[in-house]
Structure formats: C-alpha cells, structure tokens
C-alpha cells in the first residue's frame, strides 16, 4: 500500500461522509446525539471493530 492509496481511501471516506451530511443532515444529527450518550466502552469497541475491518479490507484489496 502506498501513501497515494492511503490518501485515496481517506478521500473516499470524506466524500461518503459529506454525501450523508448533505442528503440526510437530520439523521446525522440524531446519530451524533446517540454517540454522545453512548458509553465509552461501547464507542471504543466499535472503533476497534471498525479499524480491524478497515485494515482487513485494505489488506484483502491490496492483492499481494
């Protein structure tokens, strides 16, 4: 994986997040309220799962 690939991935994430905010801002606002009230342990576990899935998917897509 090159730095360019990493930056392309970040660009895709930013684009998708921007689309969600543009299309459904009220849903995003409600989601943020849920995040604020969620326990720290749940946020940490969700973050670790998301990070592991992201790394795993990037590794699979690398094709080496």
mmCIF file of N, CA and C in Angstrom:
data_model
loop_
_atom_site.group_PDB
_atom_site.id
_atom_site.type_symbol
_atom_site.label_atom_id
_atom_site.label_comp_id
_atom_site.label_asym_id
_atom_site.label_seq_id
_atom_site.Cartn_x
_atom_site.Cartn_y
_atom_site.Cartn_z
ATOM 1 N N UNK A 1 0.848 -1.173 0.000
ATOM 2 C CA UNK A 1 0.000 0.000 0.000
ATOM 3 C C UNK A 1 0.894 1.236 0.000
ATOM 4 N N UNK A 2 0.593 2.144 -0.873
ATOM 5 C CA UNK A 2 1.379 3.370 -0.975
ATOM 6 C C UNK A 2 0.671 4.510 -0.251
ATOM 7 N N UNK A 3 1.391 5.581 -0.074
ATOM 8 C CA UNK A 3 0.795 6.767 0.539
ATOM 9 C C UNK A 3 -0.351 7.281 -0.316
ATOM 10 N N UNK A 4 -0.207 7.182 -1.624
ATOM 11 C CA UNK A 4 -1.284 7.612 -2.527
ATOM 12 C C UNK A 4 -2.543 6.796 -2.297
ATOM 13 N N UNK A 5 -2.383 5.489 -2.140
ATOM 14 C CA UNK A 5 -3.542 4.627 -1.871
ATOM 15 C C UNK A 5 -4.217 5.023 -0.564
ATOM 16 N N UNK A 6 -3.417 5.288 0.453
ATOM 17 C CA UNK A 6 -3.969 5.692 1.734
ATOM 18 C C UNK A 6 -4.746 7.000 1.613
ATOM 19 N N UNK A 7 -4.179 7.957 0.920
ATOM 20 C CA UNK A 7 -4.862 9.243 0.736
ATOM 21 C C UNK A 7 -6.127 9.101 -0.106
ATOM 22 N N UNK A 8 -6.115 8.195 -1.072
ATOM 23 C CA UNK A 8 -7.323 7.933 -1.853
ATOM 24 C C UNK A 8 -8.417 7.362 -0.955
ATOM 25 N N UNK A 9 -8.030 6.481 -0.054
ATOM 26 C CA UNK A 9 -9.002 5.927 0.890
ATOM 27 C C UNK A 9 -9.593 6.998 1.786
ATOM 28 N N UNK A 10 -8.762 7.884 2.284
ATOM 29 C CA UNK A 10 -9.247 8.990 3.113
ATOM 30 C C UNK A 10 -10.194 9.883 2.305
ATOM 31 N N UNK A 11 -9.853 10.129 1.043
ATOM 32 C CA UNK A 11 -10.704 10.954 0.185
ATOM 33 C C UNK A 11 -12.071 10.322 -0.009
ATOM 34 N N UNK A 12 -12.109 9.011 -0.184
ATOM 35 C CA UNK A 12 -13.394 8.319 -0.355
ATOM 36 C C UNK A 12 -14.223 8.437 0.915
ATOM 37 N N UNK A 13 -13.595 8.255 2.075
ATOM 38 C CA UNK A 13 -14.319 8.380 3.345
ATOM 39 C C UNK A 13 -14.886 9.786 3.492
ATOM 40 N N UNK A 14 -14.094 10.791 3.190
ATOM 41 C CA UNK A 14 -14.574 12.177 3.282
ATOM 42 C C UNK A 14 -15.738 12.431 2.327
ATOM 43 N N UNK A 15 -15.649 11.898 1.126
ATOM 44 C CA UNK A 15 -16.726 12.080 0.149
ATOM 45 C C UNK A 15 -18.007 11.410 0.631
ATOM 46 N N UNK A 16 -17.902 10.181 1.119
ATOM 47 C CA UNK A 16 -19.097 9.475 1.592
ATOM 48 C C UNK A 16 -19.721 10.167 2.794
ATOM 49 N N UNK A 17 -18.898 10.607 3.708
ATOM 50 C CA UNK A 17 -19.426 11.312 4.876
ATOM 51 C C UNK A 17 -20.077 12.630 4.455
ATOM 52 N N UNK A 18 -19.460 13.330 3.539
ATOM 53 C CA UNK A 18 -20.051 14.578 3.049
ATOM 54 C C UNK A 18 -21.388 14.358 2.371
ATOM 55 N N UNK A 19 -21.492 13.278 1.606
ATOM 56 C CA UNK A 19 -22.765 12.959 0.941
ATOM 57 C C UNK A 19 -23.849 12.701 1.970
ATOM 58 N N UNK A 20 -23.514 11.938 3.023
ATOM 59 C CA UNK A 20 -24.517 11.634 4.054
ATOM 60 C C UNK A 20 -24.978 12.911 4.737
ATOM 61 N N UNK A 21 -24.055 13.794 5.077
ATOM 62 C CA UNK A 21 -24.446 15.064 5.698
ATOM 63 C C UNK A 21 -25.287 15.916 4.752
ATOM 64 N N UNK A 22 -24.997 15.875 3.467
ATOM 65 C CA UNK A 22 -25.756 16.684 2.506
ATOM 66 C C UNK A 22 -27.155 16.113 2.267
ATOM 67 N N UNK A 23 -27.256 14.789 2.226
ATOM 68 C CA UNK A 23 -28.537 14.153 1.902
ATOM 69 C C UNK A 23 -29.447 14.041 3.119
ATOM 70 N N UNK A 24 -28.874 13.734 4.289
ATOM 71 C CA UNK A 24 -29.696 13.490 5.474
ATOM 72 C C UNK A 24 -29.082 14.146 6.714
ATOM 73 N N UNK A 25 -29.072 15.472 6.757
ATOM 74 C CA UNK A 25 -28.434 16.139 7.894
ATOM 75 C C UNK A 25 -29.134 15.866 9.229
ATOM 76 N N UNK A 26 -30.448 15.740 9.206
ATOM 77 C CA UNK A 26 -31.165 15.491 10.461
ATOM 78 C C UNK A 26 -30.861 14.097 11.003
ATOM 79 N N UNK A 27 -30.735 13.124 10.124
ATOM 80 C CA UNK A 27 -30.362 11.773 10.564
ATOM 81 C C UNK A 27 -28.964 11.773 11.168
ATOM 82 N N UNK A 28 -28.054 12.511 10.584
ATOM 83 C CA UNK A 28 -26.701 12.603 11.140
ATOM 84 C C UNK A 28 -26.731 13.286 12.498
ATOM 85 N N UNK A 29 -27.561 14.293 12.654
ATOM 86 C CA UNK A 29 -27.678 14.978 13.944
ATOM 87 C C UNK A 29 -28.176 14.011 15.014
ATOM 88 N N UNK A 30 -29.183 13.194 14.658
ATOM 89 C CA UNK A 30 -29.697 12.200 15.607
ATOM 90 C C UNK A 30 -28.622 11.158 15.938
ATOM 91 N N UNK A 31 -27.858 10.751 14.934
ATOM 92 C CA UNK A 31 -26.792 9.771 15.156
ATOM 93 C C UNK A 31 -25.733 10.333 16.106
ATOM 94 N N UNK A 32 -25.419 11.602 15.958
ATOM 95 C CA UNK A 32 -24.424 12.221 16.837
ATOM 96 C C UNK A 32 -24.921 12.297 18.276
ATOM 97 N N UNK A 33 -26.216 12.526 18.457
ATOM 98 C CA UNK A 33 -26.784 12.538 19.811
ATOM 99 C C UNK A 33 -26.641 11.156 20.442
ATOM 100 N N UNK A 34 -26.890 10.115 19.657
ATOM 101 C CA UNK A 34 -26.731 8.751 20.162
ATOM 102 C C UNK A 34 -25.277 8.503 20.539
ATOM 103 N N UNK A 35 -24.340 8.986 19.718
ATOM 104 C CA UNK A 35 -22.918 8.806 20.021
ATOM 105 C C UNK A 35 -22.515 9.510 21.318
ATOM 106 N N UNK A 36 -23.071 10.678 21.530
ATOM 107 C CA UNK A 36 -22.734 11.447 22.732
ATOM 108 C C UNK A 36 -23.187 10.708 23.982
ATOM 109 N N UNK A 37 -24.325 10.042 23.911
ATOM 110 C CA UNK A 37 -24.871 9.370 25.090
ATOM 111 C C UNK A 37 -24.380 7.931 25.240
ATOM 112 N N UNK A 38 -23.666 7.408 24.267
ATOM 113 C CA UNK A 38 -23.175 6.023 24.337
ATOM 114 C C UNK A 38 -22.034 5.914 25.342
ATOM 115 N N UNK A 39 -21.967 4.784 26.035
ATOM 116 C CA UNK A 39 -20.852 4.585 26.968
ATOM 117 C C UNK A 39 -19.512 4.516 26.236
ATOM 118 N N UNK A 40 -18.475 4.967 26.905
ATOM 119 C CA UNK A 40 -17.144 4.993 26.298
ATOM 120 C C UNK A 40 -16.689 3.598 25.871
ATOM 121 N N UNK A 41 -17.023 2.592 26.656
ATOM 122 C CA UNK A 41 -16.602 1.225 26.326
ATOM 123 C C UNK A 41 -17.216 0.763 25.005
ATOM 124 N N UNK A 42 -18.455 1.156 24.762
ATOM 125 C CA UNK A 42 -19.108 0.770 23.504
ATOM 126 C C UNK A 42 -18.477 1.501 22.318
ATOM 127 N N UNK A 43 -18.169 2.773 22.500
ATOM 128 C CA UNK A 43 -17.509 3.525 21.432
ATOM 129 C C UNK A 43 -16.131 2.941 21.134
ATOM 130 N N UNK A 44 -15.396 2.574 22.179
ATOM 131 C CA UNK A 44 -14.062 2.005 21.997
ATOM 132 C C UNK A 44 -14.151 0.672 21.257
ATOM 133 N N UNK A 45 -15.092 -0.181 21.655
ATOM 134 C CA UNK A 45 -15.252 -1.479 20.993
ATOM 135 C C UNK A 45 -15.655 -1.285 19.531
ATOM 136 N N UNK A 46 -16.571 -0.368 19.274
ATOM 137 C CA UNK A 46 -16.980 -0.094 17.897
ATOM 138 C C UNK A 46 -15.834 0.444 17.059
ATOM 139 N N UNK A 47 -15.015 1.297 17.662
ATOM 140 C CA UNK A 47 -13.862 1.831 16.950
ATOM 141 C C UNK A 47 -12.841 0.756 16.617
ATOM 142 N N UNK A 48 -12.600 -0.147 17.564
ATOM 143 C CA UNK A 48 -11.660 -1.240 17.309
ATOM 144 C C UNK A 48 -12.165 -2.178 16.219
ATOM 145 N N UNK A 49 -13.465 -2.481 16.242
ATOM 146 C CA UNK A 49 -14.043 -3.337 15.197
ATOM 147 C C UNK A 49 -13.937 -2.651 13.838
ATOM 148 N N UNK A 50 -14.273 -1.363 13.774
ATOM 149 C CA UNK A 50 -14.196 -0.632 12.510
ATOM 150 C C UNK A 50 -12.760 -0.571 12.002
ATOM 151 N N UNK A 51 -11.816 -0.340 12.895
ATOM 152 C CA UNK A 51 -10.413 -0.277 12.490
ATOM 153 C C UNK A 51 -9.939 -1.636 11.969
ATOM 154 N N UNK A 52 -10.301 -2.701 12.665
ATOM 155 C CA UNK A 52 -9.903 -4.042 12.234
ATOM 156 C C UNK A 52 -10.513 -4.388 10.880
ATOM 157 N N UNK A 53 -11.785 -4.067 10.701
ATOM 158 C CA UNK A 53 -12.427 -4.321 9.405
ATOM 159 C C UNK A 53 -11.772 -3.500 8.299
ATOM 160 N N UNK A 54 -11.453 -2.250 8.587
ATOM 161 C CA UNK A 54 -10.813 -1.400 7.589
ATOM 162 C C UNK A 54 -9.444 -1.905 7.190
ATOM 163 N N UNK A 55 -8.647 -2.291 8.171
ATOM 164 C CA UNK A 55 -7.312 -2.817 7.881
ATOM 165 C C UNK A 55 -7.427 -4.140 7.114
ATOM 166 N N UNK A 56 -8.348 -4.989 7.544
ATOM 167 C CA UNK A 56 -8.543 -6.267 6.860
ATOM 168 C C UNK A 56 -8.986 -6.086 5.416
ATOM 169 N N UNK A 57 -9.916 -5.183 5.198
ATOM 170 C CA UNK A 57 -10.395 -4.927 3.833
ATOM 171 C C UNK A 57 -9.296 -4.334 2.969
ATOM 172 N N UNK A 58 -8.528 -3.405 3.519
ATOM 173 C CA UNK A 58 -7.419 -2.820 2.759
ATOM 174 C C UNK A 58 -6.397 -3.890 2.406
ATOM 175 N N UNK A 59 -6.134 -4.798 3.335
ATOM 176 C CA UNK A 59 -5.182 -5.875 3.089
ATOM 177 C C UNK A 59 -5.685 -6.811 1.986
ATOM 178 N N UNK A 60 -6.980 -7.149 2.037
ATOM 179 C CA UNK A 60 -7.560 -8.017 1.002
ATOM 180 C C UNK A 60 -7.539 -7.351 -0.375
ATOM 181 N N UNK A 61 -7.821 -6.057 -0.397
ATOM 182 C CA UNK A 61 -7.878 -5.343 -1.670
ATOM 183 C C UNK A 61 -6.490 -5.052 -2.242
ATOM 184 N N UNK A 62 -5.465 -5.137 -1.401
ATOM 185 C CA UNK A 62 -4.113 -4.876 -1.883
ATOM 186 C C UNK A 62 -3.680 -5.913 -2.901
ATOM 187 N N UNK A 63 -4.145 -7.137 -2.762
ATOM 188 C CA UNK A 63 -3.923 -8.162 -3.782
ATOM 189 C C UNK A 63 -2.528 -8.730 -3.871
ATOM 190 N N UNK A 64 -1.736 -8.607 -2.853
ATOM 191 C CA UNK A 64 -0.371 -9.167 -2.925
ATOM 192 C C UNK A 64 -0.305 -10.490 -2.241
#
